[in-house]
Short mmCIF file of C-alpha atoms in Angstrom, two decimals:
data_model
loop_
_atom_site.label_atom_id
_atom_site.label_comp_id
_atom_site.label_asym_id
_atom_site.label_seq_id
_atom_site.Cartn_x
_atom_site.Cartn_y
_atom_site.Cartn_z
CA MET A 906 31.57 92.32 229.72
CA GLU A 907 35.34 91.81 229.27
CA GLU A 908 34.72 93.63 225.62
CA ASN A 909 33.48 96.83 227.20
CA LYS A 910 35.69 96.89 230.05
CA GLN A 911 38.54 96.99 227.00
CA ASN A 912 36.79 99.32 225.20
CA LYS A 913 36.28 101.93 227.97
CA THR A 914 40.26 101.44 228.71
CA LYS A 915 40.99 102.07 224.92
CA LEU A 916 38.70 105.29 225.22
CA SER A 917 40.73 106.36 228.57
CA THR A 918 43.91 105.79 227.21
CA PHE A 919 42.98 107.85 224.28
CA ILE A 920 41.75 110.99 226.04
CA ILE A 921 45.07 110.75 228.16
CA ILE A 922 46.78 110.70 224.82
CA LEU A 923 45.22 113.62 223.45
CA ALA A 924 44.90 115.20 226.57
CA ILE A 925 48.81 115.35 226.87
CA LEU A 926 48.92 116.00 223.13
CA VAL A 927 47.13 119.02 223.69
CA ILE A 928 49.12 120.51 226.84
CA ILE A 929 52.03 119.93 225.05
CA ILE A 930 51.09 121.99 222.07
CA MET A 931 49.69 124.75 224.66
CA ALA A 932 53.36 124.49 226.13
CA GLY A 933 54.97 125.06 222.96
CA PHE A 934 52.74 128.19 221.78
CA ILE A 935 53.28 129.49 225.08
CA TYR A 936 57.13 128.90 224.95
CA MET A 937 57.13 130.44 221.20
CA GLN A 938 55.03 133.06 222.62
CA LYS A 939 57.27 134.20 225.58
CA VAL A 940 60.36 133.52 222.79
CA SER A 941 58.75 136.22 220.43
CA SER A 942 57.89 138.38 223.38
CA ASP A 943 61.80 138.60 224.98
CA ARG A 944 62.61 139.48 221.36
CA GLU A 945 60.11 142.00 221.14
CA ILE A 946 61.29 143.22 224.34
CA ALA A 947 65.06 143.25 222.87
CA GLY A 948 63.99 144.89 220.03
CA LEU A 949 62.53 147.91 222.04
CA LYS A 950 65.26 148.12 224.30
CA ASN A 951 67.62 148.69 221.54
CA ASP A 952 65.12 151.24 220.03
CA ALA A 953 64.73 153.27 223.42
CA GLU A 954 68.55 153.09 223.66
CA GLU A 955 68.93 154.10 220.36
CA LEU A 956 66.40 157.07 220.79
CA LYS A 957 67.93 158.05 223.97
CA ALA A 958 71.21 158.40 222.35
CA THR A 959 69.48 160.60 219.57
CA VAL A 960 67.89 162.66 221.93
CA THR A 961 71.00 163.08 223.71
CA GLU A 962 72.87 164.16 220.28
CA LEU A 963 69.97 166.80 219.39
CA GLN A 964 69.96 168.13 223.30
CA GLY A 965 73.71 168.77 222.49
CA LYS A 966 72.86 170.53 219.24
CA LEU A 967 70.12 172.12 221.15
CA ASP A 968 72.61 173.62 223.79
CA SER A 969 74.87 174.65 221.23
CA ILE A 970 72.32 176.82 219.28
CA SER A 971 71.13 178.33 222.35
CA ASN A 972 74.88 179.20 223.77
CA ILE A 973 75.62 180.63 220.37
CA ALA A 974 72.47 182.56 220.72
CA SER A 975 73.20 183.78 224.08
CA THR A 976 76.43 184.79 222.82
CA SER A 977 75.32 186.78 220.00
CA LYS A 978 72.45 188.52 222.26
CA LYS A 979 74.90 189.30 224.85
CA GLU A 980 77.07 190.99 222.02
CA ASN A 981 73.86 192.90 220.55
CA ASN A 982 73.12 194.05 223.89
CA ALA A 983 76.56 195.40 224.29
CA GLU A 984 77.05 197.15 221.26
CA LYS A 985 73.63 198.57 221.64
CA GLU A 986 74.60 199.58 225.27
CA SER A 987 78.04 201.00 224.32
CA THR A 988 76.14 202.93 221.03
CA GLU A 989 73.25 204.24 223.49
CA SER A 990 75.63 205.17 226.31
CA ILE A 991 74.82 208.66 225.19
CA THR A 992 71.41 208.77 224.68
CA GLN A 993 71.06 212.77 224.54
CA GLU A 994 73.05 215.96 224.78
CA ILE A 995 71.74 219.52 225.10
CA SER A 996 73.32 222.64 226.35
CA GLY A 997 72.07 226.14 227.69
CA PRO A 998 74.03 229.35 228.66
CA GLY A 999 77.14 228.26 230.33
CA TYR A 1000 76.90 224.49 230.53
CA ILE A 1001 76.51 221.31 228.47
CA ALA A 1002 74.39 218.14 229.92
CA LYS A 1003 74.06 214.77 228.82
CA LEU A 1004 72.03 211.55 229.36
CA GLU A 1005 74.64 209.31 229.71
CA ASN A 1006 74.21 205.54 231.13
CA ASP A 1007 70.80 206.50 232.93
CA THR A 1008 72.21 209.45 234.53
CA VAL A 1009 72.75 213.43 233.92
CA LYS A 1010 75.76 214.88 233.97
CA ILE A 1011 76.40 218.59 233.89
CA THR A 1012 79.50 220.36 232.75
CA LEU A 1013 79.80 223.84 233.16
CA LYS A 1014 81.60 225.69 230.25
CA ASN A 1015 82.77 229.67 230.12
CA GLU A 1016 81.83 230.08 226.72
CA ASN A 1017 80.55 233.35 224.67
CA GLY A 1018 81.39 235.34 227.71
CA VAL A 1019 78.35 233.76 230.03
CA TRP A 1020 80.89 233.47 233.07
CA THR A 1021 82.42 237.12 233.62
CA ASP A 1022 83.76 236.31 237.34
CA SER A 1023 87.36 236.06 237.47
CA ASP A 1024 87.22 233.09 240.18
CA PHE A 1025 85.31 230.57 237.55
CA ASN A 1026 87.78 230.51 235.25
CA LYS A 1027 89.96 227.55 237.57
CA PRO A 1028 89.11 225.16 238.37
CA ILE A 1029 85.50 224.96 238.20
CA ASN A 1030 85.32 225.67 234.55
CA ASN A 1031 84.80 222.31 232.64
CA LYS A 1032 83.89 220.50 236.10
CA THR A 1033 81.42 217.73 235.33
CA TYR A 1034 78.60 217.21 238.00
CA SER A 1035 76.49 214.37 237.94
CA VAL A 1036 72.73 215.03 238.96
CA LEU A 1037 71.85 213.68 242.42
CA GLY A 1038 68.67 212.47 243.43
CA LEU A 1039 67.42 210.75 240.45
CA ASP A 1040 66.05 206.93 240.20
CA LYS A 1041 67.04 205.00 236.93
CA GLY A 1042 64.49 205.30 234.07
CA ILE A 1043 65.28 208.54 232.45
CA LYS A 1044 63.39 209.06 229.52
CA LYS A 1045 64.26 212.36 228.09
CA ILE A 1046 65.90 215.88 229.09
CA VAL A 1047 65.46 219.47 227.76
CA ALA A 1048 67.41 222.41 228.32
CA ALA A 1049 64.96 224.99 230.55
CA ASN A 1050 66.63 228.09 232.02
CA MET A 1051 64.22 230.08 234.13
CA ALA A 1052 65.95 233.15 233.26
CA ARG A 1053 66.40 234.31 236.61
CA ASP A 1054 69.95 234.03 236.26
CA VAL A 1055 72.59 232.17 234.44
CA SER A 1056 72.18 229.05 235.87
CA PRO A 1057 72.02 225.61 234.54
CA GLU A 1058 67.93 225.06 234.25
CA ILE A 1059 67.08 221.46 233.17
CA LEU A 1060 63.67 219.63 233.00
CA ILE A 1061 64.06 215.37 233.35
CA LEU A 1062 61.17 213.30 231.96
CA MET A 1063 61.19 209.94 233.85
CA ASP A 1064 59.92 206.54 232.33
CA ASP A 1065 57.23 206.37 235.14
CA GLY A 1066 55.52 209.48 233.44
CA LYS A 1067 56.84 211.83 236.27
CA VAL A 1068 58.68 215.37 235.59
CA LYS A 1069 61.72 216.62 237.55
CA TYR A 1070 63.72 219.44 237.51
CA VAL A 1071 67.31 220.37 238.29
CA GLU A 1072 67.91 222.35 241.37
CA LEU A 1073 71.19 224.43 241.76
CA SER A 1074 72.63 224.20 245.62
CA GLY A 1075 74.28 227.68 245.41
CA PRO A 1076 75.58 230.30 243.17
CA ILE A 1077 77.79 229.12 240.65
CA ILE A 1078 79.33 233.10 239.65
CA GLY A 1079 81.88 233.71 242.61
CA ALA A 1080 82.28 230.20 243.66
CA LYS A 1081 85.97 229.33 244.12
CA ASN A 1082 85.43 225.73 245.39
CA PRO A 1083 83.93 223.43 242.74
CA GLU A 1084 83.02 220.96 245.41
CA ASN A 1085 80.64 223.59 246.89
CA ILE A 1086 78.58 223.61 243.75
CA GLN A 1087 75.69 220.53 243.51
CA PHE A 1088 72.81 219.91 241.07
CA THR A 1089 70.17 217.75 242.62
CA ALA A 1090 66.99 216.59 240.70
CA ALA A 1091 63.55 217.51 242.59
CA ASN A 1092 59.64 217.49 242.17
CA ILE A 1093 58.57 220.56 240.30
CA PRO A 1094 56.73 222.10 243.73
CA TRP A 1095 53.50 224.04 241.93
CA LEU A 1096 53.03 220.80 239.85
CA THR A 1097 52.97 218.15 242.36
CA ASP A 1098 50.01 215.97 240.75
CA LEU A 1099 52.20 216.14 237.42
CA GLU A 1100 51.77 212.58 235.80
CA ASN A 1101 51.04 210.02 233.20
CA ILE A 1102 53.53 212.45 231.03
CA VAL A 1103 54.68 211.23 227.74
CA ASP A 1104 56.67 214.00 226.61
CA ILE A 1105 58.55 217.65 227.60
CA LYS A 1106 59.05 220.46 224.96
CA VAL A 1107 60.15 223.89 224.82
CA ASP A 1108 58.48 226.46 222.68
CA GLY A 1109 60.02 229.68 222.91
CA ASP A 1110 59.59 231.02 226.23
CA TYR A 1111 57.07 228.43 227.17
CA HIS A 1112 57.89 224.99 228.60
CA TYR A 1113 55.22 222.35 228.15
CA ALA A 1114 54.48 218.74 229.57
CA ILE A 1115 52.28 216.57 227.15
CA ASP A 1116 50.13 213.86 228.76
CA ASN A 1117 49.20 210.78 227.63
CA THR A 1118 45.59 211.90 226.14
CA GLY A 1119 47.75 214.80 224.23
CA LYS A 1120 46.83 217.87 226.73
CA GLU A 1121 49.49 220.14 226.89
CA ILE A 1122 50.47 221.31 230.76
CA GLU A 1123 52.09 224.56 230.91
CA ILE A 1124 55.18 223.97 233.47
CA TRP A 1125 56.64 227.99 233.31
CA ASN A 1126 57.11 230.22 230.85
CA ASN A 1127 60.38 232.78 230.72
CA ASP A 1128 58.07 235.62 229.33
#
């Protein structure tokens, strides 16, 4: 009986010792895992910092490239605007017209005896006028004198496919005050439905608008 009691005591002690050893081993394992995790976290933080520094450096380089590209684009646009500021120049009896910076300007010229009135010589000769009543988006201008008198008549094709013509406010011959002369863009009254036009041209005495189907529409003729 006493011997059984001693055996039970030894078994209990062994179990306790074994349990303690298991606890110690598990605690050691957990500790080592924590140490390893802490090292991995520290490594990841270092990697993150290095990655952040790399991204910052790359962003700086991209910004620099973007600034260079933007500057180059502005310079190209400025050069293009400079070279294309005057996109077209036409002439007719007694005038020269320029499409310049999306505006139409008419300069009166006493050339080849067109202007015979003595009042025209000064100060109206070589006077330049901007055509009034025009929106932005001018595609083309053509000389189109209607043969009614010696008066600048110009057809204007807009980017939106509409066609306008230039009206003169009053007679040029006999005008003593340059400010009394004005040129204004207006719709063509007998062709109010003229739209979707891609080109305008003069063929002899005939003036045509060409729509987006290729159809030629007669605007007027001097025949």
